Amino acid sequence: MTREIEEKLAKALTAETTELIPFLPYLLQDLWELGSKPRDIIRLIKKHMTISENTTFLDLACGKGAVSINIAKELGVNVYGFDLLPDFITYAKQKAEEWDVGALCHFIVGDVNEKVNTEKGYDCVIFGAVGDVLGEPRETLQKLSQTIKPGGFIIIDATYLPDDGSVGDLKWEYEYLHLGDWLRIFKELGLSLVEELADEEGYDCEYELSVMTRRANELIEKHQEKREMFEGYLQSQRKEMADLEFALLGGTWILRKGETEVG
Ligand SMILES: C[S@@+](CC[C@H](N)C(=O)[O-])C[C@H]1O[C@@H](n2cnc3c(N)ncnc32)[C@H](O)[C@@H]1O
């Protein structure tokens, strides 16, 4: 793994240092969903896509497979999920068996930066809560678009700054765009915004934070010398959660690729 890929991997999981990577599976062991909300994604798919047994989904940076497995279970379609962390892929495979969708779910360890060049012809690609692993927003959308058929769909988390300039005090270190900038990029790339599904009001991250805190404390017990790093991790989680709650707007977008290539 190159240094850059490692750094982005750490950042995608809200870790400030790559030294934390080996501990992430332990810290996140109590959570299955790691970012996007399977229910919201399924709602958008059912509303906007025509599904047949030949429809295929690509879930890039699929984490522990929560989204893919829910899609396979609910829609009876094949889903291909890739993630860089072998522990997450092992977990996803076990969970797919448990949910009786082992034959429909294809979970493979891999770097999404490579997969966007080799995986083609999908009906829908999902990129949920992965941040800038594929580059800047325009580059990310362009790479995702390569993996789907003309007329295919991209599902991605919508996170942007309010247009009225009321930018709160952003605490975590991503560079966010305004909605207008996103809309311009969609147009340049020949993508249309089909729907934005807003996040449910009052979503509570306390549970996630409490289980991560418990696991971080266990790690601090074992590795006293790394106390600062584990405490820093919890701090970053709180910052990111605060940004999502107070400074940013968002939800989930479903975009459609035009029938002719642009961009
Ligand atoms: C916040 S999690 C989101 C997981 C999943 N998409 C979801 O919404 O539940 C970010 C994921 O990105 C994965 N990741 C980061 N960089 C990656 C890369 N270059 N290739 C594949 N996966 C990567 C991490 O291992 C992690 O599982």
mmCIF file of C-alpha atoms and ligand atoms in Angstrom:
data_model
loop_
_atom_site.group_PDB
_atom_site.id
_atom_site.type_symbol
_atom_site.label_atom_id
_atom_site.label_comp_id
_atom_site.label_asym_id
_atom_site.label_seq_id
_atom_site.Cartn_x
_atom_site.Cartn_y
_atom_site.Cartn_z
ATOM 1 C CA MET A 1 0.000 0.000 0.000
ATOM 2 C CA THR A 2 1.442 3.411 -0.879
ATOM 3 C CA ARG A 3 1.770 6.121 1.733
ATOM 4 C CA GLU A 4 -0.931 8.216 0.052
ATOM 5 C CA ILE A 5 -3.427 5.326 -0.031
ATOM 6 C CA GLU A 6 -2.702 4.625 3.650
ATOM 7 C CA GLU A 7 -3.191 8.249 4.601
ATOM 8 C CA LYS A 8 -6.500 8.443 2.769
ATOM 9 C CA LEU A 9 -7.623 5.149 4.273
ATOM 10 C CA ALA A 10 -6.961 6.484 7.768
ATOM 11 C CA LYS A 11 -8.772 9.708 6.940
ATOM 12 C CA ALA A 12 -11.775 7.876 5.450
ATOM 13 C CA LEU A 13 -12.211 6.317 8.878
ATOM 14 C CA THR A 14 -11.626 9.648 10.641
ATOM 15 C CA ALA A 15 -8.203 8.716 11.957
ATOM 16 C CA GLU A 16 -5.532 11.377 12.024
ATOM 17 C CA THR A 17 -2.628 8.991 11.734
ATOM 18 C CA THR A 18 -1.881 5.850 9.733
ATOM 19 C CA GLU A 19 -0.454 4.320 12.919
ATOM 20 C CA LEU A 20 -4.045 3.745 13.935
ATOM 21 C CA ILE A 21 -4.907 1.544 10.913
ATOM 22 C CA PRO A 22 -4.075 -1.801 12.569
ATOM 23 C CA PHE A 23 -6.405 -0.899 15.467
ATOM 24 C CA LEU A 24 -9.410 0.188 13.388
ATOM 25 C CA PRO A 25 -11.049 -3.256 13.141
ATOM 26 C CA TYR A 26 -10.831 -3.526 16.947
ATOM 27 C CA LEU A 27 -12.190 -0.026 17.532
ATOM 28 C CA LEU A 28 -15.080 -0.578 15.119
ATOM 29 C CA GLN A 29 -15.878 -4.182 16.044
ATOM 30 C CA ASP A 30 -19.301 -3.352 17.536
ATOM 31 C CA LEU A 31 -20.548 -1.496 14.467
ATOM 32 C CA TRP A 32 -21.753 -3.009 11.227
ATOM 33 C CA GLU A 33 -22.854 0.169 9.489
ATOM 34 C CA LEU A 34 -19.849 2.451 9.074
ATOM 35 C CA GLY A 35 -21.308 5.482 7.366
ATOM 36 C CA SER A 36 -24.140 5.303 4.909
ATOM 37 C CA LYS A 37 -27.610 4.213 5.844
ATOM 38 C CA PRO A 38 -28.761 1.078 4.025
ATOM 39 C CA ARG A 39 -32.472 1.971 4.457
ATOM 40 C CA ASP A 40 -32.039 5.329 2.697
ATOM 41 C CA ILE A 41 -30.066 3.799 -0.160
ATOM 42 C CA ILE A 42 -32.682 1.091 -0.703
ATOM 43 C CA ARG A 43 -35.461 3.676 -0.706
ATOM 44 C CA LEU A 44 -33.704 5.604 -3.472
ATOM 45 C CA ILE A 45 -32.998 2.479 -5.507
ATOM 46 C CA LYS A 46 -36.598 1.253 -5.308
ATOM 47 C CA LYS A 47 -37.969 4.634 -6.232
ATOM 48 C CA HIS A 48 -35.734 5.347 -9.226
ATOM 49 C CA MET A 49 -34.298 2.141 -10.676
ATOM 50 C CA THR A 50 -35.915 -0.669 -12.620
ATOM 51 C CA ILE A 51 -34.579 -3.851 -11.097
ATOM 52 C CA SER A 52 -34.261 -7.249 -12.773
ATOM 53 C CA GLU A 53 -32.245 -10.318 -11.843
ATOM 54 C CA ASN A 54 -29.496 -9.053 -14.183
ATOM 55 C CA THR A 55 -29.112 -5.698 -12.442
ATOM 56 C CA THR A 56 -25.653 -5.371 -10.867
ATOM 57 C CA PHE A 57 -24.422 -3.111 -8.095
ATOM 58 C CA LEU A 58 -20.886 -2.046 -7.258
ATOM 59 C CA ASP A 59 -20.193 -0.955 -3.670
ATOM 60 C CA LEU A 60 -16.800 0.765 -3.570
ATOM 61 C CA ALA A 61 -15.110 0.906 -0.147
ATOM 62 C CA CYS A 62 -17.948 -1.263 1.118
ATOM 63 C CA GLY A 63 -16.672 -1.493 4.687
ATOM 64 C CA LYS A 64 -18.293 -4.459 6.442
ATOM 65 C CA GLY A 65 -20.898 -4.834 3.718
ATOM 66 C CA ALA A 66 -23.971 -3.434 5.493
ATOM 67 C CA VAL A 67 -25.246 -1.643 2.383
ATOM 68 C CA SER A 68 -24.449 -4.452 -0.091
ATOM 69 C CA ILE A 69 -26.009 -7.164 2.042
ATOM 70 C CA ASN A 70 -29.206 -5.214 2.569
ATOM 71 C CA ILE A 71 -29.456 -4.595 -1.181
ATOM 72 C CA ALA A 72 -28.887 -8.266 -2.041
ATOM 73 C CA LYS A 73 -31.422 -9.382 0.553
ATOM 74 C CA GLU A 74 -34.114 -6.935 -0.355
ATOM 75 C CA LEU A 75 -33.739 -6.893 -4.147
ATOM 76 C CA GLY A 76 -32.262 -10.317 -4.945
ATOM 77 C CA VAL A 77 -29.487 -8.842 -7.114
ATOM 78 C CA ASN A 78 -25.729 -9.360 -7.385
ATOM 79 C CA VAL A 79 -23.559 -6.897 -5.503
ATOM 80 C CA TYR A 80 -19.776 -6.557 -5.833
ATOM 81 C CA GLY A 81 -18.114 -4.956 -2.817
ATOM 82 C CA PHE A 82 -14.466 -3.944 -2.514
ATOM 83 C CA ASP A 83 -12.612 -2.694 0.547
ATOM 84 C CA LEU A 84 -8.982 -2.320 1.483
ATOM 85 C CA LEU A 85 -9.252 -3.790 4.981
ATOM 86 C CA PRO A 86 -9.167 -7.609 4.926
ATOM 87 C CA ASP A 87 -10.867 -7.804 8.353
ATOM 88 C CA PHE A 88 -13.848 -5.870 7.032
ATOM 89 C CA ILE A 89 -14.146 -8.132 3.983
ATOM 90 C CA THR A 90 -13.994 -11.256 6.163
ATOM 91 C CA TYR A 91 -16.759 -9.832 8.354
ATOM 92 C CA ALA A 92 -18.854 -8.914 5.287
ATOM 93 C CA LYS A 93 -18.566 -12.457 3.882
ATOM 94 C CA GLN A 94 -19.659 -14.003 7.182
ATOM 95 C CA LYS A 95 -22.575 -11.631 7.476
ATOM 96 C CA ALA A 96 -23.674 -12.370 3.887
ATOM 97 C CA GLU A 97 -23.776 -16.083 4.732
ATOM 98 C CA GLU A 98 -25.746 -15.368 7.894
ATOM 99 C CA TRP A 99 -28.255 -13.348 5.895
ATOM 100 C CA ASP A 100 -28.511 -16.091 3.240
ATOM 101 C CA VAL A 101 -27.170 -13.920 0.444
ATOM 102 C CA GLY A 102 -23.679 -15.427 0.188
ATOM 103 C CA ALA A 103 -24.275 -16.346 -3.467
ATOM 104 C CA LEU A 104 -25.322 -12.798 -4.423
ATOM 105 C CA CYS A 105 -22.628 -10.889 -2.525
ATOM 106 C CA HIS A 106 -19.102 -10.845 -3.909
ATOM 107 C CA PHE A 107 -16.768 -9.269 -1.370
ATOM 108 C CA ILE A 108 -13.138 -8.820 -2.364
ATOM 109 C CA VAL A 109 -10.152 -7.054 -0.809
ATOM 110 C CA GLY A 110 -9.020 -4.314 -3.166
ATOM 111 C CA ASP A 111 -8.063 -0.696 -3.636
ATOM 112 C CA VAL A 112 -10.917 1.287 -5.154
ATOM 113 C CA ASN A 113 -8.387 3.434 -7.024
ATOM 114 C CA GLU A 114 -7.602 0.364 -9.107
ATOM 115 C CA LYS A 115 -11.136 -0.981 -9.226
ATOM 116 C CA VAL A 116 -12.522 2.159 -10.886
ATOM 117 C CA ASN A 117 -10.327 1.316 -13.874
ATOM 118 C CA THR A 118 -11.233 -2.337 -14.138
ATOM 119 C CA GLU A 119 -14.859 -2.641 -12.963
ATOM 120 C CA LYS A 120 -17.208 -1.601 -15.776
ATOM 121 C CA GLY A 121 -20.776 -1.861 -16.974
ATOM 122 C CA TYR A 122 -22.616 -1.776 -13.628
ATOM 123 C CA ASP A 123 -26.166 -0.471 -13.322
ATOM 124 C CA CYS A 124 -25.351 1.374 -10.120
ATOM 125 C CA VAL A 125 -22.260 2.287 -8.129
ATOM 126 C CA ILE A 126 -22.400 3.171 -4.445
ATOM 127 C CA PHE A 127 -19.733 5.274 -2.746
ATOM 128 C CA GLY A 128 -20.862 5.863 0.816
ATOM 129 C CA ALA A 129 -18.915 7.847 3.410
ATOM 130 C CA VAL A 130 -15.533 7.357 1.761
ATOM 131 C CA GLY A 131 -14.362 10.963 1.580
ATOM 132 C CA ASP A 132 -11.576 11.866 -0.843
ATOM 133 C CA VAL A 133 -10.107 8.415 -1.406
ATOM 134 C CA LEU A 134 -10.700 8.788 -5.168
ATOM 135 C CA GLY A 135 -9.595 12.431 -5.275
ATOM 136 C CA GLU A 136 -11.408 15.755 -5.405
ATOM 137 C CA PRO A 137 -15.199 15.750 -5.941
ATOM 138 C CA ARG A 138 -15.004 16.142 -9.729
ATOM 139 C CA GLU A 139 -12.386 13.436 -10.066
ATOM 140 C CA THR A 140 -14.344 11.158 -7.746
ATOM 141 C CA LEU A 141 -17.549 11.474 -9.746
ATOM 142 C CA GLN A 142 -15.725 11.082 -13.033
ATOM 143 C CA LYS A 143 -14.089 7.856 -11.809
ATOM 144 C CA LEU A 144 -17.349 6.505 -10.414
ATOM 145 C CA SER A 145 -19.090 7.316 -13.685
ATOM 146 C CA GLN A 146 -16.572 5.137 -15.569
ATOM 147 C CA THR A 147 -17.853 2.061 -13.757
ATOM 148 C CA ILE A 148 -21.502 2.339 -14.813
ATOM 149 C CA LYS A 149 -23.449 1.942 -18.053
ATOM 150 C CA PRO A 150 -24.913 4.946 -19.859
ATOM 151 C CA GLY A 151 -28.191 5.559 -18.049
ATOM 152 C CA GLY A 152 -26.726 3.972 -14.881
ATOM 153 C CA PHE A 153 -26.816 5.452 -11.381
ATOM 154 C CA ILE A 154 -24.369 6.758 -8.773
ATOM 155 C CA ILE A 155 -25.363 6.811 -5.104
ATOM 156 C CA ILE A 156 -23.122 8.956 -2.929
ATOM 157 C CA ASP A 157 -23.455 10.817 0.347
ATOM 158 C CA ALA A 158 -24.345 14.458 -0.135
ATOM 159 C CA THR A 159 -22.333 16.674 2.155
ATOM 160 C CA TYR A 160 -22.060 20.379 1.417
ATOM 161 C CA LEU A 161 -21.873 23.835 2.898
ATOM 162 C CA PRO A 162 -24.978 25.974 3.312
ATOM 163 C CA ASP A 163 -25.313 28.564 0.524
ATOM 164 C CA ASP A 164 -26.245 31.426 2.832
ATOM 165 C CA GLY A 165 -22.646 31.727 3.979
ATOM 166 C CA SER A 166 -23.544 30.529 7.449
ATOM 167 C CA VAL A 167 -20.506 28.291 7.508
ATOM 168 C CA GLY A 168 -20.148 27.232 11.083
ATOM 169 C CA ASP A 169 -16.838 26.499 12.571
ATOM 170 C CA LEU A 170 -15.705 23.388 10.674
ATOM 171 C CA LYS A 171 -13.710 21.144 12.919
ATOM 172 C CA TRP A 172 -12.701 18.148 10.844
ATOM 173 C CA GLU A 173 -10.359 18.674 7.952
ATOM 174 C CA TYR A 174 -12.241 17.928 4.731
ATOM 175 C CA GLU A 175 -12.731 20.623 2.150
ATOM 176 C CA TYR A 176 -16.427 20.821 1.491
ATOM 177 C CA LEU A 177 -18.164 22.402 -1.495
ATOM 178 C CA HIS A 178 -21.315 24.454 -1.787
ATOM 179 C CA LEU A 179 -24.285 22.825 -3.465
ATOM 180 C CA GLY A 180 -23.879 25.135 -6.486
ATOM 181 C CA ASP A 181 -20.354 23.793 -7.075
ATOM 182 C CA TRP A 182 -21.598 20.230 -6.948
ATOM 183 C CA LEU A 183 -24.404 21.014 -9.387
ATOM 184 C CA ARG A 184 -21.895 22.521 -11.819
ATOM 185 C CA ILE A 185 -19.752 19.400 -11.617
ATOM 186 C CA PHE A 186 -22.765 17.161 -12.222
ATOM 187 C CA LYS A 187 -23.552 19.150 -15.357
ATOM 188 C CA GLU A 188 -19.968 19.082 -16.635
ATOM 189 C CA LEU A 189 -19.874 15.311 -16.269
ATOM 190 C CA GLY A 190 -23.270 14.697 -17.860
ATOM 191 C CA LEU A 191 -24.827 13.574 -14.581
ATOM 192 C CA SER A 192 -28.270 14.594 -13.410
ATOM 193 C CA LEU A 193 -29.337 14.852 -9.807
ATOM 194 C CA VAL A 194 -32.363 12.601 -9.554
ATOM 195 C CA GLU A 195 -33.053 13.049 -5.826
ATOM 196 C CA GLU A 196 -31.458 14.119 -2.599
ATOM 197 C CA LEU A 197 -32.823 12.232 0.357
ATOM 198 C CA ALA A 198 -32.292 14.318 3.476
ATOM 199 C CA ASP A 199 -30.894 12.693 6.592
ATOM 200 C CA GLU A 200 -33.470 12.008 9.233
ATOM 201 C CA GLU A 201 -33.764 14.799 11.770
ATOM 202 C CA GLY A 202 -32.232 14.200 15.121
ATOM 203 C CA TYR A 203 -29.977 11.319 14.141
ATOM 204 C CA ASP A 204 -28.087 10.364 17.238
ATOM 205 C CA CYS A 205 -24.411 9.371 17.033
ATOM 206 C CA GLU A 206 -24.159 8.744 20.749
ATOM 207 C CA TYR A 207 -24.349 4.985 20.394
ATOM 208 C CA GLU A 208 -21.457 4.878 17.882
ATOM 209 C CA LEU A 209 -19.401 7.158 20.065
ATOM 210 C CA SER A 210 -20.076 5.169 23.223
ATOM 211 C CA VAL A 211 -19.004 1.812 21.747
ATOM 212 C CA MET A 212 -15.898 3.340 20.154
ATOM 213 C CA THR A 213 -15.015 4.970 23.481
ATOM 214 C CA ARG A 214 -15.320 1.651 25.295
ATOM 215 C CA ARG A 215 -13.024 -0.057 22.777
ATOM 216 C CA ALA A 216 -10.534 2.829 22.804
ATOM 217 C CA ASN A 217 -10.348 2.601 26.592
ATOM 218 C CA GLU A 218 -9.623 -1.116 26.367
ATOM 219 C CA LEU A 219 -6.805 -0.373 23.933
ATOM 220 C CA ILE A 220 -5.430 2.359 26.197
ATOM 221 C CA GLU A 221 -5.294 -0.206 29.045
ATOM 222 C CA LYS A 222 -3.188 -2.487 26.863
ATOM 223 C CA HIS A 223 -1.051 0.136 25.128
ATOM 224 C CA GLN A 224 -0.537 2.948 27.617
ATOM 225 C CA GLU A 225 2.126 4.495 25.392
ATOM 226 C CA LYS A 226 -0.475 5.034 22.652
ATOM 227 C CA ARG A 227 -3.024 6.762 24.891
ATOM 228 C CA GLU A 228 -2.728 10.051 23.042
ATOM 229 C CA MET A 229 -3.360 8.426 19.683
ATOM 230 C CA PHE A 230 -6.540 6.662 20.864
ATOM 231 C CA GLU A 231 -7.804 9.775 22.596
ATOM 232 C CA GLY A 232 -7.063 11.762 19.440
ATOM 233 C CA TYR A 233 -9.162 9.276 17.468
ATOM 234 C CA LEU A 234 -12.190 9.815 19.705
ATOM 235 C CA GLN A 235 -11.661 13.542 19.449
ATOM 236 C CA SER A 236 -11.655 13.369 15.617
ATOM 237 C CA GLN A 237 -14.866 11.327 15.695
ATOM 238 C CA ARG A 238 -16.532 13.982 17.831
ATOM 239 C CA LYS A 239 -15.321 16.737 15.489
ATOM 240 C CA GLU A 240 -16.637 14.979 12.402
ATOM 241 C CA MET A 241 -19.974 14.258 14.048
ATOM 242 C CA ALA A 242 -20.249 17.911 15.118
ATOM 243 C CA ASP A 243 -19.560 19.097 11.556
ATOM 244 C CA LEU A 244 -22.223 16.805 10.160
ATOM 245 C CA GLU A 245 -24.717 17.930 12.762
ATOM 246 C CA PHE A 246 -24.098 21.662 12.917
ATOM 247 C CA ALA A 247 -22.047 23.003 10.014
ATOM 248 C CA LEU A 248 -23.021 20.975 6.958
ATOM 249 C CA LEU A 249 -26.090 20.053 4.980
ATOM 250 C CA GLY A 250 -26.626 16.745 3.401
ATOM 251 C CA GLY A 251 -28.200 13.392 2.952
ATOM 252 C CA THR A 252 -27.870 10.897 0.127
ATOM 253 C CA TRP A 253 -27.792 11.672 -3.593
ATOM 254 C CA ILE A 254 -28.833 9.467 -6.455
ATOM 255 C CA LEU A 255 -27.399 10.688 -9.756
ATOM 256 C CA ARG A 256 -28.027 9.416 -13.255
ATOM 257 C CA LYS A 257 -25.472 9.230 -16.030
ATOM 258 C CA GLY A 258 -26.615 10.498 -19.421
ATOM 259 C CA GLU A 259 -26.877 8.222 -22.416
ATOM 260 C CA THR A 260 -23.988 10.039 -24.130
ATOM 261 C CA GLU A 261 -20.519 10.617 -22.652
ATOM 262 C CA VAL A 262 -19.460 14.124 -21.584
ATOM 263 C CA GLY A 263 -16.494 15.475 -19.630
HETATM 264 C C1 LIG B 1 -16.426 5.255 6.717
HETATM 265 S S1 LIG B 1 -16.153 3.697 5.968
HETATM 266 C C2 LIG B 1 -17.606 3.527 4.956
HETATM 267 C C3 LIG B 1 -17.898 2.091 4.613
HETATM 268 C C4 LIG B 1 -19.173 1.832 3.786
HETATM 269 N N1 LIG B 1 -19.126 2.457 2.497
HETATM 270 C C5 LIG B 1 -20.390 2.268 4.560
HETATM 271 O O1 LIG B 1 -20.950 3.318 4.242
HETATM 272 O O2 LIG B 1 -20.745 1.560 5.512
HETATM 273 C C6 LIG B 1 -14.870 4.014 4.778
HETATM 274 C C7 LIG B 1 -14.317 2.743 4.142
HETATM 275 O O3 LIG B 1 -13.396 3.082 3.114
HETATM 276 C C8 LIG B 1 -12.441 2.037 3.039
HETATM 277 N N2 LIG B 1 -11.314 2.509 2.206
HETATM 278 C C9 LIG B 1 -10.541 3.587 2.395
HETATM 279 N N3 LIG B 1 -9.634 3.711 1.394
HETATM 280 C C10 LIG B 1 -9.862 2.686 0.534
HETATM 281 C C11 LIG B 1 -9.278 2.276 -0.713
HETATM 282 N N4 LIG B 1 -8.284 2.952 -1.271
HETATM 283 N N5 LIG B 1 -9.787 1.172 -1.305
HETATM 284 C C12 LIG B 1 -10.797 0.463 -0.742
HETATM 285 N N6 LIG B 1 -11.389 0.807 0.417
HETATM 286 C C13 LIG B 1 -10.931 1.901 1.057
HETATM 287 C C14 LIG B 1 -12.141 1.772 4.501
HETATM 288 O O4 LIG B 1 -11.493 0.555 4.722
HETATM 289 C C15 LIG B 1 -13.552 1.843 5.089
HETATM 290 O O5 LIG B 1 -14.146 0.579 5.111
#
